[in-house]
Short mmCIF file of C-alpha atoms in Angstrom, two decimals:
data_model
loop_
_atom_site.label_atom_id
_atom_site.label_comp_id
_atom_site.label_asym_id
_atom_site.label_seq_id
_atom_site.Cartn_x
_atom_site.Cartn_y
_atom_site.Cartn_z
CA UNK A 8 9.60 37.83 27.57
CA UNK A 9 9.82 34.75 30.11
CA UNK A 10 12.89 32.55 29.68
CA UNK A 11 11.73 29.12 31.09
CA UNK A 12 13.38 26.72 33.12
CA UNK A 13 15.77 25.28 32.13
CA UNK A 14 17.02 27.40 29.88
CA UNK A 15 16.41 26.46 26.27
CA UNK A 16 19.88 25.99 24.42
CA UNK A 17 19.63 25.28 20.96
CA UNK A 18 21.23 22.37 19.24
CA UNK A 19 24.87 23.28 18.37
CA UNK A 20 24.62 26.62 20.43
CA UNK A 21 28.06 28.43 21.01
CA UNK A 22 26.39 29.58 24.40
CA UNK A 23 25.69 26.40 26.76
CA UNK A 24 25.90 26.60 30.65
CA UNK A 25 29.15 25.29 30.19
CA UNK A 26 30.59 28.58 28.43
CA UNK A 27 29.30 31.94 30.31
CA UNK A 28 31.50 34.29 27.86
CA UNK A 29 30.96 37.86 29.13
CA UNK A 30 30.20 41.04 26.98
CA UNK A 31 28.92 44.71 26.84
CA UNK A 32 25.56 44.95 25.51
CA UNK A 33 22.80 47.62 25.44
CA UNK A 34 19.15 47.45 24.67
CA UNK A 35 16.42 50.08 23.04
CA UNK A 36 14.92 50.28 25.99
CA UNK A 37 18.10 50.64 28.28
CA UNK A 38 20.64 51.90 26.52
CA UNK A 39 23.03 52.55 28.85
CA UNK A 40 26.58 49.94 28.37
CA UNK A 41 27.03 46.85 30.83
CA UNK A 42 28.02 43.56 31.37
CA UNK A 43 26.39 40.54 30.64
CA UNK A 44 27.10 36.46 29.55
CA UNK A 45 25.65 35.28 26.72
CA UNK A 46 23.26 32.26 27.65
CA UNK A 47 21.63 30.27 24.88
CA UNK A 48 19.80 32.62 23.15
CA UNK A 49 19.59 35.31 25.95
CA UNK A 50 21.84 37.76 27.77
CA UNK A 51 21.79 37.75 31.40
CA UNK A 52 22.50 41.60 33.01
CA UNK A 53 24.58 41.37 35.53
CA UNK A 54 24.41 44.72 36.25
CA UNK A 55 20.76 44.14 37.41
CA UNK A 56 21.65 40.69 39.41
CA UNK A 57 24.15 43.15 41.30
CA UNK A 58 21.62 45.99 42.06
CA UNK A 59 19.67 42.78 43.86
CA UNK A 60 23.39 42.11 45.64
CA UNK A 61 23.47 38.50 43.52
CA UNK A 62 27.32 38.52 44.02
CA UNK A 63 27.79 39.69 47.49
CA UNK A 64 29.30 36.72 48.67
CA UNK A 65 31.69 36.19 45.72
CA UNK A 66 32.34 40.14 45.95
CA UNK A 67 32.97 40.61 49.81
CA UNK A 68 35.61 43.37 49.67
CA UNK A 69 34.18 47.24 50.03
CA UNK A 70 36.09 48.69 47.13
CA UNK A 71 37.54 46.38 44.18
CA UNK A 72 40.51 47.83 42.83
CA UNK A 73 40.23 49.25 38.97
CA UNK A 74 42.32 49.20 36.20
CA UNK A 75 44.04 52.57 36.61
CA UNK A 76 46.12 53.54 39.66
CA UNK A 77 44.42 55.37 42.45
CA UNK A 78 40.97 54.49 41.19
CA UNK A 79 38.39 52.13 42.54
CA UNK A 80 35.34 51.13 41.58
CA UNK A 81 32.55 50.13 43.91
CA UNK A 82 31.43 46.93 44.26
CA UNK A 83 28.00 47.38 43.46
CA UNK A 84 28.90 49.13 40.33
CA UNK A 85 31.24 46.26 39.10
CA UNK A 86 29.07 45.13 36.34
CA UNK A 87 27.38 48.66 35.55
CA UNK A 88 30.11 49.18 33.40
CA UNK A 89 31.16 50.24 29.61
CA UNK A 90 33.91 47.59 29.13
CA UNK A 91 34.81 44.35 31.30
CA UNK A 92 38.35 46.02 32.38
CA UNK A 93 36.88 46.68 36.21
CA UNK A 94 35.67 42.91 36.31
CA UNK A 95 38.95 41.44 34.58
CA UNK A 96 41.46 43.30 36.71
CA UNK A 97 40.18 41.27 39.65
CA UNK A 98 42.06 37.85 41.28
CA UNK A 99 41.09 34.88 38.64
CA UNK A 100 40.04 33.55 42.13
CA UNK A 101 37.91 35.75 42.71
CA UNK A 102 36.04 36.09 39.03
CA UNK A 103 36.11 31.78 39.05
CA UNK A 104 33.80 32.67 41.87
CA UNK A 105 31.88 35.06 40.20
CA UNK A 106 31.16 32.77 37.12
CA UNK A 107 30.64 29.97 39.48
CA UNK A 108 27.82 31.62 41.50
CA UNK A 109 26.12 32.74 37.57
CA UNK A 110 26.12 28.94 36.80
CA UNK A 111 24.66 27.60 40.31
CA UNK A 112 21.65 30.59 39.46
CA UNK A 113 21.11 29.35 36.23
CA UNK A 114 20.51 25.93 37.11
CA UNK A 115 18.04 26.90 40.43
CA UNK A 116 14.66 26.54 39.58
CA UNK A 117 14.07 28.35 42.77
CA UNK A 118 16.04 30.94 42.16
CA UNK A 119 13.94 34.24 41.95
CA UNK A 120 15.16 34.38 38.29
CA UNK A 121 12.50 31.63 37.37
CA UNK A 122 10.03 32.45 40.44
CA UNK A 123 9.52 35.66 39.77
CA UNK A 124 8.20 36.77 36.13
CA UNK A 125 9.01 40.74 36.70
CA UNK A 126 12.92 39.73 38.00
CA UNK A 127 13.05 37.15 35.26
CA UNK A 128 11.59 39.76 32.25
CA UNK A 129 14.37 42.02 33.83
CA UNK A 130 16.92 39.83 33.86
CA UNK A 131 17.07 38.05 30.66
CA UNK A 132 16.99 40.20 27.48
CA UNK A 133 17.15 38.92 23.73
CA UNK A 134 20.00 38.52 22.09
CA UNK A 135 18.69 39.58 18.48
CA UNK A 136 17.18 42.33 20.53
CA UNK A 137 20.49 43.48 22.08
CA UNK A 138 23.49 45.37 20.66
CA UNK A 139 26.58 44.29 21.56
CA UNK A 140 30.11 46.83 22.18
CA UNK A 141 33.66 46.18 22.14
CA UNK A 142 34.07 44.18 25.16
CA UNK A 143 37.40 45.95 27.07
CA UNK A 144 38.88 49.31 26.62
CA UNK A 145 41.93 48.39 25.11
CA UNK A 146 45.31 50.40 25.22
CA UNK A 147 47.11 48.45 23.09
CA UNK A 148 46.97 46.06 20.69
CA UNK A 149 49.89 43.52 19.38
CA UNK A 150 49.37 40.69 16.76
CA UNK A 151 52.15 38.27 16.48
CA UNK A 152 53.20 36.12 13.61
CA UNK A 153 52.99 32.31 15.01
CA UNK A 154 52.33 29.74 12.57
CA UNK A 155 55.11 28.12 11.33
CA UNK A 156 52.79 27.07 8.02
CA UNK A 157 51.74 30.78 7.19
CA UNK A 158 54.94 31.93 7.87
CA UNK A 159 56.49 28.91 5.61
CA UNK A 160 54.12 29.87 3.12
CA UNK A 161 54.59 33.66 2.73
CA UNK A 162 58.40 33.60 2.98
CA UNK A 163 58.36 31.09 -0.26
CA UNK A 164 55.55 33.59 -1.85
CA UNK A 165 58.61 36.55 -1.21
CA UNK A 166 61.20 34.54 -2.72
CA UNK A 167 62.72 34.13 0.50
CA UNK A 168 64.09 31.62 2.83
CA UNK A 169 61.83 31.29 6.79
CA UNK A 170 63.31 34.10 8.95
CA UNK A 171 65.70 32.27 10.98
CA UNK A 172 64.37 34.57 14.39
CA UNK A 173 60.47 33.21 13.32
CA UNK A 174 62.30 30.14 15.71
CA UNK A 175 63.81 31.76 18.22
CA UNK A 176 60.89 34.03 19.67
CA UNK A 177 56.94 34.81 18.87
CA UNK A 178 57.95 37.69 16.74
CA UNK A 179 55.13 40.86 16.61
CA UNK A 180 54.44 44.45 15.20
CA UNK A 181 52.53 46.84 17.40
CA UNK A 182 49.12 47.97 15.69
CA UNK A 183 46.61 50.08 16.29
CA UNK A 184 43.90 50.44 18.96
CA UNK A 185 41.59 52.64 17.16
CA UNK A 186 40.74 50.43 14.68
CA UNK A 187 40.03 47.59 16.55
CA UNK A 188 35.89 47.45 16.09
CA UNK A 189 33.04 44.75 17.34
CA UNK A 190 31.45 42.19 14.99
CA UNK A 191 28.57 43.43 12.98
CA UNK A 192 30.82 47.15 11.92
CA UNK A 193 31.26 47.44 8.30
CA UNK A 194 34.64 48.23 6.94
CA UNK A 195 35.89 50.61 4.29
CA UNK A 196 38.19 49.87 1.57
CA UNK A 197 40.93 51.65 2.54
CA UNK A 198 43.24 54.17 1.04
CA UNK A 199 46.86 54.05 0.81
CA UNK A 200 50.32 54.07 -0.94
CA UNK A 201 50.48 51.86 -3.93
CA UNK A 202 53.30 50.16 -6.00
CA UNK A 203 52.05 49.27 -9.08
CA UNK A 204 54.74 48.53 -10.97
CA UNK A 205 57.48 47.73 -8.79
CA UNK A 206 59.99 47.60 -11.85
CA UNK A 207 59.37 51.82 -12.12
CA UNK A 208 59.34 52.42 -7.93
CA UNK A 209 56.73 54.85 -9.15
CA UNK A 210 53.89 55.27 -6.10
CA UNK A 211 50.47 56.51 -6.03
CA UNK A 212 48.20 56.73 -3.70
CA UNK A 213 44.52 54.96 -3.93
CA UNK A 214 41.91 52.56 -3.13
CA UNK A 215 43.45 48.85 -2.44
CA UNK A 216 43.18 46.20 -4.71
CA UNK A 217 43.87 43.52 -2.73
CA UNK A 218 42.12 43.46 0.61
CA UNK A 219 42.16 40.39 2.88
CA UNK A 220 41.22 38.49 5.92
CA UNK A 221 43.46 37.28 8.46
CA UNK A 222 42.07 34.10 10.33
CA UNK A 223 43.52 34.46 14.18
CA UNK A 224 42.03 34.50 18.31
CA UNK A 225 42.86 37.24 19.92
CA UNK A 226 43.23 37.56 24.04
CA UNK A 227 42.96 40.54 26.68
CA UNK A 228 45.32 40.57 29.13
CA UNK A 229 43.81 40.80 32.74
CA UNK A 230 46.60 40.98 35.40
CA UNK A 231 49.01 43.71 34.81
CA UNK A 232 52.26 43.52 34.82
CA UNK A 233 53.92 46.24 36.13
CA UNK A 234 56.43 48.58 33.89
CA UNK A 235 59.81 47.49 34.20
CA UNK A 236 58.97 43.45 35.76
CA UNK A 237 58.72 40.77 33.62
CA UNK A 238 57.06 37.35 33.79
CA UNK A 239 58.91 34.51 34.83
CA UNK A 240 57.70 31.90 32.79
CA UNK A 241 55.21 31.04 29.78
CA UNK A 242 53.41 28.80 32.75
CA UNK A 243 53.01 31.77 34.65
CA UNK A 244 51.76 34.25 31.68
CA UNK A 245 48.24 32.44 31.68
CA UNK A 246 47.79 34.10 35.37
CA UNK A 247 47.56 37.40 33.09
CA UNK A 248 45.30 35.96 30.62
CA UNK A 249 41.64 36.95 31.08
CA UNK A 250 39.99 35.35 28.03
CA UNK A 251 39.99 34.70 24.58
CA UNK A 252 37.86 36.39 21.52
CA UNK A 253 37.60 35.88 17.61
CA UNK A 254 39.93 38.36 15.55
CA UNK A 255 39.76 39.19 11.81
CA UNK A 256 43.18 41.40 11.33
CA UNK A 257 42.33 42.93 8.27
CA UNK A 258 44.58 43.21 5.77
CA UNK A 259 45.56 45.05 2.33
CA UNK A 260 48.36 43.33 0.78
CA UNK A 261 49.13 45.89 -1.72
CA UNK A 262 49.40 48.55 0.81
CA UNK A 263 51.47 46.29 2.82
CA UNK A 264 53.93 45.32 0.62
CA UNK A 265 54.63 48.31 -1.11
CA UNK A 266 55.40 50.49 2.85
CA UNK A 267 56.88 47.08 4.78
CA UNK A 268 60.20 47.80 4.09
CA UNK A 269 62.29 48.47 6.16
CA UNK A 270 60.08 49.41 9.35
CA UNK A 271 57.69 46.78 8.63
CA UNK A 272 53.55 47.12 8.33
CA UNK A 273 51.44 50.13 8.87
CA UNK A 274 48.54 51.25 6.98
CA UNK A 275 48.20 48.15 4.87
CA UNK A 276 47.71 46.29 8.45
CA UNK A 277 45.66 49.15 11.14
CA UNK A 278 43.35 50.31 9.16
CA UNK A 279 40.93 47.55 10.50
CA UNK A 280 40.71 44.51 12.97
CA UNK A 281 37.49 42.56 13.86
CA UNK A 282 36.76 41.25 17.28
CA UNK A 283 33.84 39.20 18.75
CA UNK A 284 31.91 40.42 21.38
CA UNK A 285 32.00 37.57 23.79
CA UNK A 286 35.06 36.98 25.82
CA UNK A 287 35.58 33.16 26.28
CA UNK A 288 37.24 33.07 29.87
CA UNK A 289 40.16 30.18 30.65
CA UNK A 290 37.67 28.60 33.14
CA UNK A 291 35.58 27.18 30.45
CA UNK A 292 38.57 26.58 28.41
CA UNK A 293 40.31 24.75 30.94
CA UNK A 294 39.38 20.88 29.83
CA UNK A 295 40.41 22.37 26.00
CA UNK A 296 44.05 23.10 27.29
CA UNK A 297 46.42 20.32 25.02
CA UNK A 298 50.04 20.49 24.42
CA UNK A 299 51.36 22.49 21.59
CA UNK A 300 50.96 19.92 18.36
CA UNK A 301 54.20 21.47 16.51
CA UNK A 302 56.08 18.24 17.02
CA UNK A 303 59.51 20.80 16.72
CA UNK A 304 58.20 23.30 19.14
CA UNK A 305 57.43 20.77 21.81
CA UNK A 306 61.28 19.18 20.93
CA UNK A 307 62.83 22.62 21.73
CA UNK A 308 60.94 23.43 24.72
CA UNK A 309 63.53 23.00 27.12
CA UNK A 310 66.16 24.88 25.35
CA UNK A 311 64.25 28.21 25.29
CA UNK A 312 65.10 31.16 27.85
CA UNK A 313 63.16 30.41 30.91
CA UNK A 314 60.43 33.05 29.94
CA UNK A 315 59.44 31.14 26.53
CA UNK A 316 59.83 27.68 28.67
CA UNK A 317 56.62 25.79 29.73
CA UNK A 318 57.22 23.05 31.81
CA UNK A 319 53.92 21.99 32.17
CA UNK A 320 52.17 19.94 29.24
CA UNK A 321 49.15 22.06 29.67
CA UNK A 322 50.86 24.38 27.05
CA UNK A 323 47.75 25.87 24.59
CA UNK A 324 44.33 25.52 23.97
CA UNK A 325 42.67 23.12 21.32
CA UNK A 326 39.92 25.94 19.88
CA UNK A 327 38.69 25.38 16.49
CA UNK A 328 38.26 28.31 13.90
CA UNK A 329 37.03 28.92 10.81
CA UNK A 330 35.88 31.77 8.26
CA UNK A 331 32.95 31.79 5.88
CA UNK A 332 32.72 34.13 2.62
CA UNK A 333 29.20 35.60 2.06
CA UNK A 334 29.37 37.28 -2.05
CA UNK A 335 26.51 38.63 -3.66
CA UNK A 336 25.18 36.12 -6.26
CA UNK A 337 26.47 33.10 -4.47
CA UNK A 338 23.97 30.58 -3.14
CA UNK A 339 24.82 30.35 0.25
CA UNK A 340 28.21 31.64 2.69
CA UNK A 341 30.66 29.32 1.85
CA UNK A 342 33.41 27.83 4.04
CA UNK A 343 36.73 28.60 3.11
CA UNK A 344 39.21 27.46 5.28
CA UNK A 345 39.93 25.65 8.96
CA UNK A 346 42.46 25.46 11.38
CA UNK A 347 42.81 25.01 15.24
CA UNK A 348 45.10 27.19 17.59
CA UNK A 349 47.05 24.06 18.72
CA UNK A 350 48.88 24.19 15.38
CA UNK A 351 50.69 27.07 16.11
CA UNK A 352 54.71 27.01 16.94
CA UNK A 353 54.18 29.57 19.81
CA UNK A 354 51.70 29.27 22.52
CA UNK A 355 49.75 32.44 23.81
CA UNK A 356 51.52 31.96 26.98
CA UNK A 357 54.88 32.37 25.09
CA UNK A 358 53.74 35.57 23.23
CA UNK A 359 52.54 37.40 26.45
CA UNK A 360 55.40 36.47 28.43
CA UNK A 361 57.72 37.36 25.36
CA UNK A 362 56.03 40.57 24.83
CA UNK A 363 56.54 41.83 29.08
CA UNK A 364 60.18 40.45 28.51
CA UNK A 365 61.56 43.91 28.13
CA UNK A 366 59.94 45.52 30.59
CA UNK A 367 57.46 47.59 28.65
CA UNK A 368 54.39 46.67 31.05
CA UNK A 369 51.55 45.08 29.94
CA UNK A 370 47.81 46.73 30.97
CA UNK A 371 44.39 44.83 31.83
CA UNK A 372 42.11 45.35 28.95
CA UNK A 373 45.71 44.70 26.22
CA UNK A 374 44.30 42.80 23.53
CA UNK A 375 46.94 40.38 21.75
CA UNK A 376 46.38 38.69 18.43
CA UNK A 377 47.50 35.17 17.67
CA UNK A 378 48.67 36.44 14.10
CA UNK A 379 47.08 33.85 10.90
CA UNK A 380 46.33 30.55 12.43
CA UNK A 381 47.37 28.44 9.03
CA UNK A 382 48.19 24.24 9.13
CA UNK A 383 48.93 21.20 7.49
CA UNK A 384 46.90 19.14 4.70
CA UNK A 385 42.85 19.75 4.74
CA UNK A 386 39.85 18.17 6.95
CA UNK A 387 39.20 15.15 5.05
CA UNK A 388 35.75 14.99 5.47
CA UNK A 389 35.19 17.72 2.72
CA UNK A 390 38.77 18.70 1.48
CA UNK A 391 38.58 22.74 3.11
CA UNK A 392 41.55 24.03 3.58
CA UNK A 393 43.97 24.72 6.62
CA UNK A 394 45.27 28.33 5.09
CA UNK A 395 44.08 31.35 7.53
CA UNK A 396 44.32 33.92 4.72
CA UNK A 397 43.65 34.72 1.03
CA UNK A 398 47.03 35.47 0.85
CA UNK A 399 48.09 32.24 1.09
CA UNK A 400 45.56 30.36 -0.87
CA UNK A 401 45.67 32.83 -3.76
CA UNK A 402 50.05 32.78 -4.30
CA UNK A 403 50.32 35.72 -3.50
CA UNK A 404 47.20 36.95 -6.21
CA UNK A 405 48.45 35.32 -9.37
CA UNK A 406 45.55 33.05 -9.37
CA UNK A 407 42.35 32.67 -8.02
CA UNK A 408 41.14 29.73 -5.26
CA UNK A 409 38.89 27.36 -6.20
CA UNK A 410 35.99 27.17 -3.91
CA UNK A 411 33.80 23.62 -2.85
CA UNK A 412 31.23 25.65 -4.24
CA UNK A 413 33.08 25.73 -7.77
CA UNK A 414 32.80 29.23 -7.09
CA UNK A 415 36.60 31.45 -7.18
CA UNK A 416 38.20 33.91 -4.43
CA UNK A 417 40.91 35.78 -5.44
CA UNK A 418 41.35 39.11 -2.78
CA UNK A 419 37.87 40.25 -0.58
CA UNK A 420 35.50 42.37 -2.66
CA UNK A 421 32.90 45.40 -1.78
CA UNK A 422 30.06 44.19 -0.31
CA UNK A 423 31.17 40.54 0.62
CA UNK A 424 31.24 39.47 4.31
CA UNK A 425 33.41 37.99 6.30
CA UNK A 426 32.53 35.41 9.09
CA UNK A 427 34.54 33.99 11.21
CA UNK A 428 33.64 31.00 13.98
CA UNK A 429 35.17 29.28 16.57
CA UNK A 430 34.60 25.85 17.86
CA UNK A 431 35.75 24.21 21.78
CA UNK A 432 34.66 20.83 21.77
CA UNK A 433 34.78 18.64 25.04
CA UNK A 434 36.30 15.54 26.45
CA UNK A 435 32.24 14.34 26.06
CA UNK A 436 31.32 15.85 22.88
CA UNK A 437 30.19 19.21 24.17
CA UNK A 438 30.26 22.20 22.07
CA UNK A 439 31.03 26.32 22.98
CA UNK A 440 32.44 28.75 20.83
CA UNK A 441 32.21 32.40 20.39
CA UNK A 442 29.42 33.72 18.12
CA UNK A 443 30.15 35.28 14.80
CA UNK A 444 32.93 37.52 13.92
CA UNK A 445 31.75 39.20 11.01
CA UNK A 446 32.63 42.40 9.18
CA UNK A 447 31.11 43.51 5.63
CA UNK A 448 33.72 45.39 3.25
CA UNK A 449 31.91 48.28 1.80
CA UNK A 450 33.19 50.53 -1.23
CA UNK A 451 35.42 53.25 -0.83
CA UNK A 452 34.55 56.51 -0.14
CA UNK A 453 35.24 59.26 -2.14
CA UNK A 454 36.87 62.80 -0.52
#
C-alpha cells in the first residue's frame, strides 16, 4: 500500500488533518498494541515514526514520567504502547507539540513518509485492515447525570418532581471499569433482578426486557490530581482533560428500577458501556469551545462555589452527536435522535472539578461520562428528535416511538445495533468527529 500525497480524505471524513484523534490499533501482520492517529482512511504508527526518532525534538527529556509513581517510561518507547496513558500523562505543552510536529509531516511532500515507498508502506496501515483497542487503561469510570431535559423528563416519567440537588452540583454514580469495551464488541443481554409486578414486591431473577442506549461523550482525564488536593476552578479542570470519545452507557431499565432504591444503580447500569476508539484531543476542539447554551446555567454561574465557577466564556464544547438503530428487516439504519453537548446544564469542566472536590484523587487514563445528552424541540430539517435515550422517547415503555421510517422502537432488541456519531463542525464549515460507536446486542446466554 502507498498513501499518496496529499493524503486522500474523503468527503465528509471524521478524520481530516485538522483532527489527529489518537488510538491503539494492531494489525495481522503486527500484532503487537500501539499508538496511532487516525488520518483519512489510514492509521499512522507512531510507534514506527519514533523508532526513526520523528519526535525527538518535541520529546527532548531522557525519561518521560508515567502514569504510576516511581515508573518511567522511555522516550523512545512512548508510543510502543498498549493504551495512550504514558502519552496523556505528559504537559498538554508538550503533547500540542507532539500533534503539531504529526501535522507539519503530513503536509511535507518531502518528508521521507512520501519519498520513500518502504517508510511510507510502513508507516501508513489501513484502517479496515486494522483492529482497534480500548484507547487508555482506565481505573475508574464515573457517568454523571447533566441534562436538565433528560433529567426533566425521567423525574415526570417517576411521578416525581426534578431533584432539587440536579441544580446545585453535576450529580454522578460510580460504575464499573470492567465493562467499559471498544466499538465493534457485541453485548449480551444481561441477567438480573426483576420486578415484575411491583404491586406483589415479588422478584425474580432473568433476562431483561427492557434494554437501552444511553446517548453521552465521555472524557479521560490526563493530569492527575493528587489524593487529597482539589481543583480550584471549572477553568482550571480542562488542564486535566486529555480528550474526548463517544460513549454508549448501556442500560436495562427493568434491572435498574427494580435495585435503584435506596443506593441507587448497579447491575441494570455496569453491565456494559461503549466507547470509541479515537480520542478527540482539546487542541482540535479548541475553535468548537462555546458557552454553555442553558440560558439558567449561564445566569447562575457566578453564584456557584468557586470550583463549579467558570469565569471564562469558553465554558463547553459545541460537539454534535447522534445514534442510529440498525434492526433486522429494516431497509436501512435509521436515525433516531440528535443532540449537541452544549445543551447540557453542567459543563465537563464542572463535573471533573466537582468530582476531585473531595479529595478522592483523580488518575490519568479516568474516563468520565457526560450522562444522556437530551434537548429541546427537534432539528427542523427532518423532525428527529433531541431525546438521548429510549427511555425517554418510549414514556417510560408504555408505548412505542414512531420512527421517520414509519418503522416503531420500543426497548433495544437481540441482534439490533447501535451506532452512535459525533459531529465538530468549524467556524469555516469544516467537519471532524469520532468514527462509529457501535455495539450489537446479542441474545442471552443460557448457564
Amino acid at each position: 500500500m502507498h498513501v499518496t500525497f496529499p493524503i486522500p480524505i474523503p468527503t465528509g471524513s471524521p478524520f481530516p488533518v485538522t483532527n489527529i484523534p489518537f488510538g491503539i490499533f494492531s494489525t495481522f501482520k503486527s500484532p503487537e498494541k500501539r499508538v496511532g492517529i487516525a488520518i483519512g482512511t489510514y492509521v499512522l504508527d507512531l510507534a514506527f515514526l519514533e523508532q526513526h526518532d520523528f519526535f525527538s525534538n518535541a520529546l527532548d527529556d531522557e525519561y518521560i514520567q508515567a502514569t504510576e509513581p516511581g515508573a518511567h517510561v522511555s522516550r523512545r518507547s512512548l508510543f510502543q504502547q498498549s493504551s495512550l496513558n504514558a502519552f496523556a500523562s505528559l504537559p498538554s505543552p508538550t503533547r500540542t507539540e507532539v500533534r503539531t510536529r504529526i501535522i507539519t509531516l503530513l503536509q511535507d511532500k518531502s518528508s521521507l513518509l512520501f519519498t520513500d515507498p518502504d517508510f511510507n508502506n510502513a508507516a501508513f496501515h489501513s484502517q479496515e485492515e486494522s483492529t482497534m483497542h480500548l484507547p487508555m487503561q482506565v481505573g475508574d469510570f464515573s457517568d454523571f447525570m447533566c441534562s436538565r431535559v433528560h433529567v426533566d423528563n425521567c423525574s415526570k416519567l417517576a411521578g416525581v418532581s426534578t431533584p432539587s440537588n440536579f441544580y446545585a452540583f453535576p450529580t454522578a454514580y460510580n460504575g464499573r471499569s470492567s465493562s467499559l469495551v471498544v466499538s465493534g464488541t457485541p453485548i449480551l443481554r444481561p441477567h438480573g433482578m426483576l420486578l415484575p409486578n411491583p404491586a406483589s414486591q415479588t422478584y425474580e431473577f432473568g433476562p431483561s426486557k427492557r434494554v437501552d442506549y444511553e446517548l453521552e461523550l465521555g472524557f479521560f482525564v490526563g493530569k492527575p490530581v493528587p489524593f487529597g488536593e482539589r481543583i480550584v476552578s471549572a477553568d482550571e479542570a480542562k488542564e486535566h482533560i486529555f480528550g474526548f470519545v463517544l460513549l454508549n452507557d448501556w442500560s436495562a431499565r427493568d434491572i435498574q428500577f427494580a435495585e435503584m432504591r435506596p443506593l441507587g444503580p448497579f447491575n441494570g447500569k455496569g453491565f456494559a458501556t461503549t466507547i470509541s476508539p479515537w480520542v478527540v484531543t482539546l487542541d482540535a476542539l479548541e475553535e468548537a469551545e462555546v458557552e454553555i447554551a442553558d440560558v439558567e446555567a449561564a445566569a447562575s454561574m457566578a453564584g456557584r462555589p468557586q470550583h463549579l465557577r467558570h469565569e471564562s466564556k469558553k465554558q463547553t464544547w459545541s460537539i454534535g452527536v447522534e445514534v442510529k438503530v440498525r434492526r433486522s428487516g429494516w431497509e436501512k439504519t435509521v436515525t433516531v435522535a440528535r443532540s449537541n453537548l452544549n445543551a447540557l446544564y453542567w459543563s465537563p469542566g464542572q463535573m471533573l472539578s466537582h468530582h476531585a472536590s473531595s479529595g478522592c484523587g483523580l488518575r490519568t487514563g479516568d474516563l468520565l461520562g457526560t450522562g444522556t445528552i437530551s434537548s429541546l424541540g427537534k432539528f427542523a430539517e427532518d423532525e428527529v428528535s433531541t431525546l438521548g435515550c429510549l427511555h425517554e422517547l418510549n414514556m417510560a415503555g408504555t408505548r412505542p416511538f414512531m420512527l421517520k421510517n414509519g418503522e416503531e422502537i420500543t426497548w433495544i432488541e437481540d441482534g439490533d445495533e447501535v451506532v452512535m456519531s459525533g459531529t465538530i463542525t468549524g467556524p469555516h464549515g469544516s467537519v471532524m468527529g469520532f468514527g462509529d460507536c457501535t455495539g450489537l446486542l446479542e441474545s442471552t446466554r443460557a448457564k
